[in-house]
PDB file of C-alpha atoms in Angstrom:
ATOM      1  CA  MET A   1     -15.321 -36.345  88.776  1.00 84.00           C
ATOM      2  CA  ALA A   2     -14.722 -32.876  87.430  1.00 94.00           C
ATOM      3  CA  PRO A   3     -17.114 -30.208  88.691  1.00 98.00           C
ATOM      4  CA  ARG A   4     -20.203 -29.794  86.574  1.00 98.00           C
ATOM      5  CA  LYS A   5     -20.217 -26.691  84.376  1.00 98.00           C
ATOM      6  CA  ILE A   6     -23.336 -24.627  84.983  1.00 99.00           C
ATOM      7  CA  ILE A   7     -25.001 -21.358  84.080  1.00 99.00           C
ATOM      8  CA  ILE A   8     -27.416 -19.953  86.664  1.00 99.00           C
ATOM      9  CA  ASP A   9     -30.294 -17.991  85.143  1.00 99.00           C
ATOM     10  CA  THR A  10     -31.935 -15.994  87.891  1.00 98.00           C
ATOM     11  CA  ASP A  11     -34.151 -13.148  89.135  1.00 98.00           C
ATOM     12  CA  PRO A  12     -32.849 -12.581  92.695  1.00 97.00           C
ATOM     13  CA  GLY A  13     -34.941 -12.843  95.112  1.00 93.00           C
ATOM     14  CA  GLN A  14     -33.680 -13.956  98.521  1.00 94.00           C
ATOM     15  CA  ASP A  15     -33.972 -17.671  97.748  1.00 95.00           C
ATOM     16  CA  ASP A  16     -32.213 -17.122  94.407  1.00 97.00           C
ATOM     17  CA  ALA A  17     -29.421 -15.462  96.371  1.00 97.00           C
ATOM     18  CA  VAL A  18     -29.025 -18.531  98.573  1.00 97.00           C
ATOM     19  CA  ALA A  19     -28.857 -20.728  95.463  1.00 98.00           C
ATOM     20  CA  ILE A  20     -26.065 -18.580  94.034  1.00 98.00           C
ATOM     21  CA  LEU A  21     -24.190 -18.702  97.350  1.00 98.00           C
ATOM     22  CA  LEU A  22     -24.518 -22.496  97.472  1.00 98.00           C
ATOM     23  CA  ALA A  23     -23.030 -22.787  93.993  1.00 98.00           C
ATOM     24  CA  LEU A  24     -20.166 -20.428  94.807  1.00 98.00           C
ATOM     25  CA  ALA A  25     -19.465 -22.400  97.988  1.00 98.00           C
ATOM     26  CA  SER A  26     -19.263 -25.714  96.121  1.00 98.00           C
ATOM     27  CA  PRO A  27     -16.424 -25.507  93.573  1.00 98.00           C
ATOM     28  CA  GLU A  28     -15.692 -29.213  93.800  1.00 98.00           C
ATOM     29  CA  ASP A  29     -19.195 -29.959  92.508  1.00 98.00           C
ATOM     30  CA  VAL A  30     -20.160 -27.061  90.236  1.00 98.00           C
ATOM     31  CA  ASP A  31     -18.150 -24.751  88.023  1.00 98.00           C
ATOM     32  CA  LEU A  32     -20.230 -21.587  87.680  1.00 98.00           C
ATOM     33  CA  LEU A  33     -19.441 -20.267  84.197  1.00 98.00           C
ATOM     34  CA  GLY A  34     -21.665 -17.224  84.607  1.00 98.00           C
ATOM     35  CA  ILE A  35     -24.919 -15.815  85.903  1.00 99.00           C
ATOM     36  CA  THR A  36     -27.611 -14.467  83.589  1.00 99.00           C
ATOM     37  CA  ALA A  37     -30.235 -12.195  85.096  1.00 98.00           C
ATOM     38  CA  VAL A  38     -33.843 -12.076  83.923  1.00 98.00           C
ATOM     39  CA  ALA A  39     -36.852  -9.974  84.862  1.00 98.00           C
ATOM     40  CA  GLY A  40     -39.065 -11.792  87.348  1.00 98.00           C
ATOM     41  CA  ASN A  41     -39.300 -11.260  91.089  1.00 97.00           C
ATOM     42  CA  VAL A  42     -38.337  -7.651  90.368  1.00 97.00           C
ATOM     43  CA  PRO A  43     -37.473  -5.854  87.097  1.00 98.00           C
ATOM     44  CA  LEU A  44     -34.177  -6.533  85.311  1.00 98.00           C
ATOM     45  CA  PRO A  45     -32.255  -3.462  86.598  1.00 98.00           C
ATOM     46  CA  LEU A  46     -32.697  -4.884  90.105  1.00 98.00           C
ATOM     47  CA  THR A  47     -32.141  -8.567  89.323  1.00 98.00           C
ATOM     48  CA  GLN A  48     -28.799  -7.953  87.599  1.00 98.00           C
ATOM     49  CA  LYS A  49     -27.793  -5.654  90.451  1.00 98.00           C
ATOM     50  CA  ASN A  50     -28.844  -8.195  93.071  1.00 98.00           C
ATOM     51  CA  ALA A  51     -26.868 -10.965  91.389  1.00 98.00           C
ATOM     52  CA  ARG A  52     -23.727  -8.860  91.663  1.00 98.00           C
ATOM     53  CA  ILE A  53     -24.499  -7.987  95.290  1.00 98.00           C
ATOM     54  CA  VAL A  54     -24.641 -11.699  96.102  1.00 98.00           C
ATOM     55  CA  CYS A  55     -21.360 -12.425  94.320  1.00 98.00           C
ATOM     56  CA  GLU A  56     -19.668  -9.642  96.277  1.00 98.00           C
ATOM     57  CA  LEU A  57     -21.134 -10.973  99.529  1.00 97.00           C
ATOM     58  CA  ALA A  58     -19.472 -14.310  98.729  1.00 97.00           C
ATOM     59  CA  GLY A  59     -16.178 -12.589  97.880  1.00 97.00           C
ATOM     60  CA  ARG A  60     -16.449 -13.797  94.275  1.00 98.00           C
ATOM     61  CA  THR A  61     -16.144 -10.609  92.258  1.00 98.00           C
ATOM     62  CA  ASP A  62     -14.605 -12.666  89.457  1.00 98.00           C
ATOM     63  CA  THR A  63     -18.006 -14.174  88.665  1.00 98.00           C
ATOM     64  CA  LYS A  64     -19.414 -12.980  85.352  1.00 98.00           C
ATOM     65  CA  VAL A  65     -22.914 -11.512  85.592  1.00 98.00           C
ATOM     66  CA  PHE A  66     -24.941 -10.669  82.497  1.00 99.00           C
ATOM     67  CA  ALA A  67     -28.250  -8.853  82.036  1.00 98.00           C
ATOM     68  CA  GLY A  68     -30.715 -10.774  79.907  1.00 98.00           C
ATOM     69  CA  CYS A  69     -34.322 -10.187  78.894  1.00 98.00           C
ATOM     70  CA  ASP A  70     -36.321  -7.435  80.592  1.00 98.00           C
ATOM     71  CA  ALA A  71     -39.803  -8.717  79.691  1.00 98.00           C
ATOM     72  CA  PRO A  72     -41.549 -12.029  78.926  1.00 98.00           C
ATOM     73  CA  LEU A  73     -41.816 -13.260  75.345  1.00 98.00           C
ATOM     74  CA  ALA A  74     -45.419 -12.181  74.796  1.00 98.00           C
ATOM     75  CA  ARG A  75     -46.815 -10.728  78.017  1.00 97.00           C
ATOM     76  CA  LYS A  76     -46.511  -7.843  80.418  1.00 98.00           C
ATOM     77  CA  LEU A  77     -44.098  -8.508  83.275  1.00 98.00           C
ATOM     78  CA  VAL A  78     -45.593  -9.666  86.577  1.00 97.00           C
ATOM     79  CA  THR A  79     -43.332  -9.158  89.611  1.00 98.00           C
ATOM     80  CA  ALA A  80     -43.326 -10.288  93.255  1.00 94.00           C
ATOM     81  CA  GLU A  81     -42.356  -7.341  95.421  1.00 94.00           C
ATOM     82  CA  HIS A  82     -45.109  -8.448  97.801  1.00 87.00           C
ATOM     83  CA  VAL A  83     -42.884 -11.406  98.688  1.00 89.00           C
ATOM     84  CA  HIS A  84     -39.311 -10.175  98.212  1.00 89.00           C
ATOM     85  CA  GLY A  85     -39.679  -6.442  98.896  1.00 91.00           C
ATOM     86  CA  LYS A  86     -39.160  -3.516  96.577  1.00 93.00           C
ATOM     87  CA  THR A  87     -35.497  -4.349  95.891  1.00 94.00           C
ATOM     88  CA  GLY A  88     -35.934  -8.120  95.657  1.00 92.00           C
ATOM     89  CA  LEU A  89     -33.382  -8.501  98.453  1.00 94.00           C
ATOM     90  CA  ASP A  90     -35.161  -6.569 101.173  1.00 91.00           C
ATOM     91  CA  GLY A  91     -33.910  -7.163 104.698  1.00 88.00           C
ATOM     92  CA  PRO A  92     -30.659  -5.611 105.904  1.00 87.00           C
ATOM     93  CA  GLN A  93     -29.452  -2.629 103.906  1.00 86.00           C
ATOM     94  CA  MET A  94     -26.823  -3.688 101.382  1.00 89.00           C
ATOM     95  CA  ASP A  95     -24.334  -1.538  99.503  1.00 91.00           C
ATOM     96  CA  ASP A  96     -24.548  -1.198  95.742  1.00 95.00           C
ATOM     97  CA  PRO A  97     -22.161  -3.561  93.961  1.00 97.00           C
ATOM     98  CA  THR A  98     -18.843  -2.322  92.599  1.00 97.00           C
ATOM     99  CA  MET A  99     -18.060  -5.333  90.391  1.00 98.00           C
ATOM    100  CA  PRO A 100     -18.964  -4.697  86.749  1.00 97.00           C
ATOM    101  CA  LEU A 101     -21.936  -5.954  84.822  1.00 98.00           C
ATOM    102  CA  GLN A 102     -20.723  -7.679  81.661  1.00 98.00           C
ATOM    103  CA  ASP A 103     -21.395  -5.802  78.422  1.00 98.00           C
ATOM    104  CA  GLU A 104     -22.640  -8.873  76.585  1.00 98.00           C
ATOM    105  CA  HIS A 105     -26.353  -9.706  76.655  1.00 98.00           C
ATOM    106  CA  GLY A 106     -27.203 -12.725  78.789  1.00 98.00           C
ATOM    107  CA  VAL A 107     -28.845 -14.582  75.913  1.00 99.00           C
ATOM    108  CA  ASP A 108     -25.735 -14.127  73.779  1.00 98.00           C
ATOM    109  CA  PHE A 109     -23.598 -15.445  76.634  1.00 99.00           C
ATOM    110  CA  ILE A 110     -25.759 -18.578  76.868  1.00 99.00           C
ATOM    111  CA  ILE A 111     -25.527 -19.161  73.127  1.00 99.00           C
ATOM    112  CA  GLU A 112     -21.784 -18.547  72.883  1.00 98.00           C
ATOM    113  CA  THR A 113     -21.020 -20.686  75.947  1.00 98.00           C
ATOM    114  CA  LEU A 114     -22.978 -23.663  74.640  1.00 98.00           C
ATOM    115  CA  ARG A 115     -21.271 -23.355  71.258  1.00 98.00           C
ATOM    116  CA  ARG A 116     -17.821 -23.014  72.816  1.00 98.00           C
ATOM    117  CA  GLU A 117     -17.920 -25.781  75.408  1.00 98.00           C
ATOM    118  CA  PRO A 118     -17.988 -29.429  74.331  1.00 98.00           C
ATOM    119  CA  ALA A 119     -21.501 -30.659  73.597  1.00 98.00           C
ATOM    120  CA  GLY A 120     -23.224 -32.200  76.602  1.00 98.00           C
ATOM    121  CA  THR A 121     -21.022 -30.542  79.218  1.00 98.00           C
ATOM    122  CA  VAL A 122     -23.032 -27.458  80.274  1.00 98.00           C
ATOM    123  CA  THR A 123     -26.062 -27.584  82.570  1.00 99.00           C
ATOM    124  CA  ILE A 124     -28.452 -24.648  82.723  1.00 99.00           C
ATOM    125  CA  CYS A 125     -30.050 -23.874  86.084  1.00 99.00           C
ATOM    126  CA  PRO A 126     -32.993 -21.499  85.625  1.00 99.00           C
ATOM    127  CA  ILE A 127     -34.455 -20.315  88.917  1.00 98.00           C
ATOM    128  CA  GLY A 128     -36.651 -17.554  87.517  1.00 98.00           C
ATOM    129  CA  PRO A 129     -38.912 -17.148  84.489  1.00 98.00           C
ATOM    130  CA  LEU A 130     -37.612 -19.030  81.457  1.00 99.00           C
ATOM    131  CA  THR A 131     -37.438 -16.046  79.090  1.00 99.00           C
ATOM    132  CA  ASN A 132     -33.667 -16.069  78.568  1.00 99.00           C
ATOM    133  CA  ILE A 133     -33.526 -19.805  77.911  1.00 99.00           C
ATOM    134  CA  ALA A 134     -36.427 -19.830  75.454  1.00 99.00           C
ATOM    135  CA  THR A 135     -35.002 -16.803  73.647  1.00 99.00           C
ATOM    136  CA  ALA A 136     -31.623 -18.504  73.312  1.00 99.00           C
ATOM    137  CA  PHE A 137     -33.233 -21.694  71.965  1.00 98.00           C
ATOM    138  CA  GLN A 138     -35.317 -19.762  69.453  1.00 98.00           C
ATOM    139  CA  ARG A 139     -32.419 -17.598  68.321  1.00 98.00           C
ATOM    140  CA  ALA A 140     -29.886 -20.439  68.063  1.00 98.00           C
ATOM    141  CA  PRO A 141     -31.604 -23.817  67.610  1.00 98.00           C
ATOM    142  CA  ASP A 142     -28.208 -25.487  67.200  1.00 98.00           C
ATOM    143  CA  ILE A 143     -27.467 -25.089  70.925  1.00 98.00           C
ATOM    144  CA  VAL A 144     -30.452 -27.131  72.101  1.00 98.00           C
ATOM    145  CA  ALA A 145     -28.786 -30.483  71.467  1.00 98.00           C
ATOM    146  CA  ARG A 146     -25.606 -29.246  73.172  1.00 98.00           C
ATOM    147  CA  VAL A 147     -27.224 -28.738  76.609  1.00 98.00           C
ATOM    148  CA  GLN A 148     -26.315 -31.428  79.119  1.00 98.00           C
ATOM    149  CA  GLU A 149     -29.412 -30.866  81.255  1.00 98.00           C
ATOM    150  CA  ILE A 150     -31.755 -28.177  82.477  1.00 99.00           C
ATOM    151  CA  VAL A 151     -32.383 -28.229  86.226  1.00 99.00           C
ATOM    152  CA  LEU A 152     -35.019 -25.640  87.031  1.00 98.00           C
ATOM    153  CA  MET A 153     -37.122 -24.395  89.876  1.00 98.00           C
ATOM    154  CA  GLY A 154     -40.652 -23.973  88.683  1.00 98.00           C
ATOM    155  CA  GLY A 155     -44.076 -25.465  88.361  1.00 98.00           C
ATOM    156  CA  ALA A 156     -46.288 -27.473  90.662  1.00 98.00           C
ATOM    157  CA  TYR A 157     -48.930 -30.138  90.479  1.00 96.00           C
ATOM    158  CA  PHE A 158     -50.137 -31.555  93.776  1.00 95.00           C
ATOM    159  CA  GLU A 159     -49.326 -28.241  95.494  1.00 93.00           C
ATOM    160  CA  VAL A 160     -51.063 -26.317  92.669  1.00 92.00           C
ATOM    161  CA  GLY A 161     -50.219 -22.589  92.493  1.00 95.00           C
ATOM    162  CA  ASN A 162     -48.614 -19.843  94.556  1.00 94.00           C
ATOM    163  CA  ILE A 163     -49.302 -16.816  92.312  1.00 96.00           C
ATOM    164  CA  THR A 164     -52.687 -18.012  91.009  1.00 97.00           C
ATOM    165  CA  PRO A 165     -54.786 -20.952  92.205  1.00 96.00           C
ATOM    166  CA  SER A 166     -53.228 -23.116  89.490  1.00 97.00           C
ATOM    167  CA  ALA A 167     -49.797 -21.704  88.607  1.00 98.00           C
ATOM    168  CA  GLU A 168     -46.367 -21.345  90.181  1.00 98.00           C
ATOM    169  CA  PHE A 169     -44.775 -17.898  89.794  1.00 98.00           C
ATOM    170  CA  ASN A 170     -41.761 -18.644  87.568  1.00 98.00           C
ATOM    171  CA  ILE A 171     -43.853 -20.486  84.979  1.00 98.00           C
ATOM    172  CA  TYR A 172     -46.768 -18.045  85.193  1.00 98.00           C
ATOM    173  CA  VAL A 173     -44.612 -14.990  84.462  1.00 98.00           C
ATOM    174  CA  ASP A 174     -43.644 -16.355  81.037  1.00 98.00           C
ATOM    175  CA  PRO A 175     -45.695 -19.434  80.158  1.00 98.00           C
ATOM    176  CA  GLU A 176     -44.839 -19.163  76.464  1.00 98.00           C
ATOM    177  CA  ALA A 177     -41.138 -19.380  77.330  1.00 99.00           C
ATOM    178  CA  ALA A 178     -41.792 -22.358  79.582  1.00 99.00           C
ATOM    179  CA  LYS A 179     -43.668 -24.097  76.786  1.00 98.00           C
ATOM    180  CA  VAL A 180     -40.654 -23.640  74.490  1.00 98.00           C
ATOM    181  CA  VAL A 181     -38.245 -25.022  77.075  1.00 98.00           C
ATOM    182  CA  PHE A 182     -40.389 -28.000  78.115  1.00 98.00           C
ATOM    183  CA  GLY A 183     -40.907 -28.848  74.458  1.00 98.00           C
ATOM    184  CA  ALA A 184     -37.270 -28.518  73.394  1.00 98.00           C
ATOM    185  CA  GLY A 185     -36.287 -32.130  74.024  1.00 98.00           C
ATOM    186  CA  VAL A 186     -33.481 -31.244  76.442  1.00 98.00           C
ATOM    187  CA  PRO A 187     -33.075 -33.528  79.486  1.00 98.00           C
ATOM    188  CA  LEU A 188     -35.001 -31.568  82.095  1.00 98.00           C
ATOM    189  CA  THR A 189     -35.326 -31.900  85.866  1.00 98.00           C
ATOM    190  CA  MET A 190     -37.806 -29.688  87.679  1.00 98.00           C
ATOM    191  CA  MET A 191     -38.014 -28.710  91.323  1.00 98.00           C
ATOM    192  CA  PRO A 192     -41.696 -27.793  91.718  1.00 98.00           C
ATOM    193  CA  LEU A 193     -43.536 -26.432  94.726  1.00 97.00           C
ATOM    194  CA  ASP A 194     -44.294 -30.055  95.597  1.00 97.00           C
ATOM    195  CA  VAL A 195     -40.639 -30.373  96.630  1.00 98.00           C
ATOM    196  CA  THR A 196     -39.823 -26.867  97.812  1.00 96.00           C
ATOM    197  CA  HIS A 197     -42.820 -26.661 100.158  1.00 94.00           C
ATOM    198  CA  GLN A 198     -41.211 -29.510 102.101  1.00 95.00           C
ATOM    199  CA  ALA A 199     -37.994 -27.501 102.597  1.00 94.00           C
ATOM    200  CA  LEU A 200     -39.163 -25.005 105.211  1.00 93.00           C
ATOM    201  CA  THR A 201     -37.029 -22.487 107.093  1.00 92.00           C
ATOM    202  CA  THR A 202     -37.778 -23.651 110.636  1.00 90.00           C
ATOM    203  CA  ARG A 203     -36.267 -21.795 113.602  1.00 90.00           C
ATOM    204  CA  PRO A 204     -33.471 -24.332 114.169  1.00 93.00           C
ATOM    205  CA  ARG A 205     -32.542 -24.211 110.483  1.00 94.00           C
ATOM    206  CA  VAL A 206     -32.395 -20.420 110.384  1.00 93.00           C
ATOM    207  CA  ASP A 207     -30.492 -20.388 113.690  1.00 94.00           C
ATOM    208  CA  ALA A 208     -27.906 -22.693 112.101  1.00 95.00           C
ATOM    209  CA  PHE A 209     -27.175 -19.980 109.527  1.00 96.00           C
ATOM    210  CA  ARG A 210     -26.989 -17.246 112.161  1.00 95.00           C
ATOM    211  CA  SER A 211     -24.739 -19.292 114.440  1.00 96.00           C
ATOM    212  CA  MET A 212     -22.041 -19.429 111.745  1.00 95.00           C
ATOM    213  CA  GLY A 213     -20.894 -16.027 112.941  1.00 95.00           C
ATOM    214  CA  THR A 214     -20.094 -14.934 109.389  1.00 97.00           C
ATOM    215  CA  LYS A 215     -21.409 -12.142 107.201  1.00 95.00           C
ATOM    216  CA  VAL A 216     -22.893 -14.683 104.820  1.00 97.00           C
ATOM    217  CA  GLY A 217     -24.576 -16.644 107.613  1.00 96.00           C
ATOM    218  CA  ASP A 218     -26.011 -13.494 109.166  1.00 95.00           C
ATOM    219  CA  MET A 219     -27.283 -12.277 105.803  1.00 95.00           C
ATOM    220  CA  VAL A 220     -28.935 -15.573 104.863  1.00 95.00           C
ATOM    221  CA  ALA A 221     -30.650 -15.659 108.255  1.00 94.00           C
ATOM    222  CA  ALA A 222     -31.823 -12.079 107.826  1.00 92.00           C
ATOM    223  CA  TRP A 223     -33.101 -12.734 104.310  1.00 92.00           C
ATOM    224  CA  THR A 224     -35.097 -15.730 105.476  1.00 87.00           C
ATOM    225  CA  ASP A 225     -36.452 -13.744 108.415  1.00 84.00           C
ATOM    226  CA  PHE A 226     -37.732 -11.181 105.920  1.00 84.00           C
ATOM    227  CA  PHE A 227     -39.294 -13.242 103.163  1.00 73.00           C
ATOM    228  CA  GLU A 228     -40.707 -16.069 105.271  1.00 70.00           C
ATOM    229  CA  ARG A 229     -43.261 -13.744 106.832  1.00 67.00           C
ATOM    230  CA  PHE A 230     -45.324 -13.847 103.639  1.00 67.00           C
ATOM    231  CA  ASP A 231     -45.494 -17.630 103.293  1.00 66.00           C
ATOM    232  CA  MET A 232     -45.987 -18.238 107.011  1.00 69.00           C
ATOM    233  CA  GLU A 233     -49.046 -16.000 106.958  1.00 71.00           C
ATOM    234  CA  LYS A 234     -50.277 -17.424 103.658  1.00 72.00           C
ATOM    235  CA  TYR A 235     -49.867 -21.128 104.439  1.00 74.00           C
ATOM    236  CA  GLY A 236     -49.936 -21.128 108.230  1.00 73.00           C
ATOM    237  CA  SER A 237     -46.623 -23.005 108.142  1.00 72.00           C
ATOM    238  CA  GLU A 238     -43.729 -22.992 110.597  1.00 76.00           C
ATOM    239  CA  GLY A 239     -41.411 -21.434 108.032  1.00 79.00           C
ATOM    240  CA  ALA A 240     -41.125 -20.538 104.360  1.00 84.00           C
ATOM    241  CA  PRO A 241     -40.040 -22.691 101.433  1.00 89.00           C
ATOM    242  CA  LEU A 242     -36.466 -22.146 100.332  1.00 93.00           C
ATOM    243  CA  HIS A 243     -37.236 -22.850  96.685  1.00 96.00           C
ATOM    244  CA  ASP A 244     -34.297 -22.106  94.425  1.00 98.00           C
ATOM    245  CA  PRO A 245     -31.350 -23.709  96.264  1.00 98.00           C
ATOM    246  CA  CYS A 246     -33.006 -27.076  95.614  1.00 98.00           C
ATOM    247  CA  THR A 247     -31.651 -26.930  92.060  1.00 98.00           C
ATOM    248  CA  ILE A 248     -28.031 -26.557  93.150  1.00 98.00           C
ATOM    249  CA  ALA A 249     -28.461 -29.081  95.964  1.00 98.00           C
ATOM    250  CA  TYR A 250     -29.677 -31.590  93.385  1.00 98.00           C
ATOM    251  CA  LEU A 251     -26.505 -31.107  91.330  1.00 98.00           C
ATOM    252  CA  ILE A 252     -24.400 -31.651  94.446  1.00 98.00           C
ATOM    253  CA  ASN A 253     -26.362 -34.583  95.913  1.00 98.00           C
ATOM    254  CA  PRO A 254     -29.187 -35.921  93.725  1.00 98.00           C
ATOM    255  CA  ASP A 255     -29.944 -38.595  96.319  1.00 98.00           C
ATOM    256  CA  LEU A 256     -31.672 -35.905  98.412  1.00 98.00           C
ATOM    257  CA  PHE A 257     -34.562 -35.962  95.905  1.00 98.00           C
ATOM    258  CA  GLN A 258     -37.030 -38.452  94.468  1.00 98.00           C
ATOM    259  CA  GLY A 259     -39.317 -38.097  91.480  1.00 98.00           C
ATOM    260  CA  ARG A 260     -40.590 -39.577  88.233  1.00 98.00           C
ATOM    261  CA  HIS A 261     -39.803 -39.157  84.539  1.00 98.00           C
ATOM    262  CA  ILE A 262     -43.177 -38.065  83.173  1.00 98.00           C
ATOM    263  CA  ASN A 263     -44.858 -35.771  80.686  1.00 98.00           C
ATOM    264  CA  VAL A 264     -45.299 -32.151  81.777  1.00 98.00           C
ATOM    265  CA  GLU A 265     -47.166 -29.665  79.597  1.00 98.00           C
ATOM    266  CA  VAL A 266     -47.501 -25.911  80.173  1.00 98.00           C
ATOM    267  CA  GLU A 267     -50.911 -24.255  79.785  1.00 98.00           C
ATOM    268  CA  THR A 268     -50.822 -21.056  77.727  1.00 98.00           C
ATOM    269  CA  GLY A 269     -54.394 -20.682  76.501  1.00 96.00           C
ATOM    270  CA  SER A 270     -56.644 -20.615  79.554  1.00 97.00           C
ATOM    271  CA  ASP A 271     -57.365 -17.606  81.728  1.00 93.00           C
ATOM    272  CA  LEU A 272     -58.136 -19.894  84.666  1.00 96.00           C
ATOM    273  CA  THR A 273     -55.083 -22.121  84.452  1.00 98.00           C
ATOM    274  CA  LEU A 274     -52.522 -19.968  82.607  1.00 98.00           C
ATOM    275  CA  GLY A 275     -49.024 -21.155  83.487  1.00 98.00           C
ATOM    276  CA  MET A 276     -50.142 -24.411  85.051  1.00 98.00           C
ATOM    277  CA  THR A 277     -47.708 -27.299  84.682  1.00 98.00           C
ATOM    278  CA  VAL A 278     -49.960 -30.250  83.871  1.00 98.00           C
ATOM    279  CA  ALA A 279     -47.948 -33.182  85.170  1.00 98.00           C
ATOM    280  CA  ASP A 280     -48.991 -36.669  84.096  1.00 98.00           C
ATOM    281  CA  TRP A 281     -47.815 -38.147  87.403  1.00 98.00           C
ATOM    282  CA  TRP A 282     -50.023 -41.225  87.068  1.00 97.00           C
ATOM    283  CA  ARG A 283     -49.095 -41.713  83.393  1.00 97.00           C
ATOM    284  CA  VAL A 284     -52.703 -41.721  82.225  1.00 98.00           C
ATOM    285  CA  THR A 285     -51.884 -40.217  78.798  1.00 98.00           C
ATOM    286  CA  ASN A 286     -49.718 -41.399  75.956  1.00 96.00           C
ATOM    287  CA  ARG A 287     -47.768 -38.149  75.852  1.00 98.00           C
ATOM    288  CA  PRO A 288     -44.013 -38.799  75.902  1.00 98.00           C
ATOM    289  CA  ALA A 289     -42.081 -38.141  79.089  1.00 98.00           C
ATOM    290  CA  ASN A 290     -40.146 -34.871  78.883  1.00 98.00           C
ATOM    291  CA  ALA A 291     -39.215 -34.027  82.488  1.00 98.00           C
ATOM    292  CA  VAL A 292     -38.122 -35.564  85.750  1.00 98.00           C
ATOM    293  CA  PHE A 293     -40.729 -34.166  88.120  1.00 98.00           C
ATOM    294  CA  MET A 294     -39.297 -34.197  91.640  1.00 98.00           C
ATOM    295  CA  LYS A 295     -41.836 -34.822  94.372  1.00 98.00           C
ATOM    296  CA  ASP A 296     -39.923 -35.572  97.571  1.00 98.00           C
ATOM    297  CA  ILE A 297     -36.895 -34.141  99.347  1.00 98.00           C
ATOM    298  CA  ASN A 298     -34.827 -35.122 102.360  1.00 98.00           C
ATOM    299  CA  ALA A 299     -35.313 -31.724 103.997  1.00 97.00           C
ATOM    300  CA  GLU A 300     -32.930 -32.344 106.893  1.00 97.00           C
ATOM    301  CA  GLY A 301     -30.217 -33.463 104.503  1.00 98.00           C
ATOM    302  CA  PHE A 302     -30.876 -30.430 102.320  1.00 98.00           C
ATOM    303  CA  TYR A 303     -30.474 -27.966 105.199  1.00 97.00           C
ATOM    304  CA  THR A 304     -27.445 -29.808 106.541  1.00 97.00           C
ATOM    305  CA  LEU A 305     -25.805 -29.464 103.133  1.00 98.00           C
ATOM    306  CA  LEU A 306     -26.743 -25.773 102.957  1.00 97.00           C
ATOM    307  CA  ALA A 307     -25.315 -25.021 106.387  1.00 97.00           C
ATOM    308  CA  LYS A 308     -22.056 -26.894 105.758  1.00 97.00           C
ATOM    309  CA  ARG A 309     -21.434 -25.289 102.398  1.00 98.00           C
ATOM    310  CA  LEU A 310     -22.449 -21.723 103.287  1.00 98.00           C
ATOM    311  CA  ALA A 311     -20.180 -21.866 106.335  1.00 97.00           C
ATOM    312  CA  ARG A 312     -17.248 -21.928 103.886  1.00 97.00           C
ATOM    313  CA  LEU A 313     -17.962 -18.418 102.625  1.00 96.00           C
TER     314      LEU A 313
END
């Protein structure tokens, strides 16, 4: 099979960075058409910069990186420096990127790519707030039916929230955008906290990155050393969830994951549950299924895949 054409929409973030690296290390499985940055973990000037830093780390300066939306559709931006540090990629000091940022706006790139490529051949992988995707759908409704699939990291149900008691960060930052995307009718697969909290960065798994003896391996180990401190203290766990690479791993080997095709609605009207993804796991409503909600992951297989692929870079 030909590699799957994808656009990564991202707000790097150390785990976003690992997702980008996994895609760049897997050309036989995914053809990365471009990266669109969005405001999320840190503001847009840092997320677009961080995306280029990651591409340069992988030696892929030919990757096109675009800056997208700098604020949610209807709300003030909420960021996560408390997790990822003031740059979003805190850890070892990294040089500023020299590869150029594309002049075109990220939303325009999404629209033009979906219009240019044959219908049903481009998958969108959002691993940050869904602002860019919702904006593209609202601006160019004709592209919605052309999307092959959306595979996103976001939401939660059984694991509830990580930024509020009821909401996962990516959805909470722009719940109105998430509501647009979940209601668009595009085939949608979501990697919620229910999955990613099973994919923890244990010592042996981090050591596997460090033992590669490469710049990429050392950097991934250092990034995980930095950001896992927050989740280990918060959850009392052995390591931290490596959220965003689950999306790319699913495209490479979907058998690593199990879930159900169910209805998922996004709460936008409640102060208590703003941004909650209300997943009808038990199918107790008559609302139509609109998302494959992943609930289980083969964590050992996931980390084995990560280590094998990242060792290529």
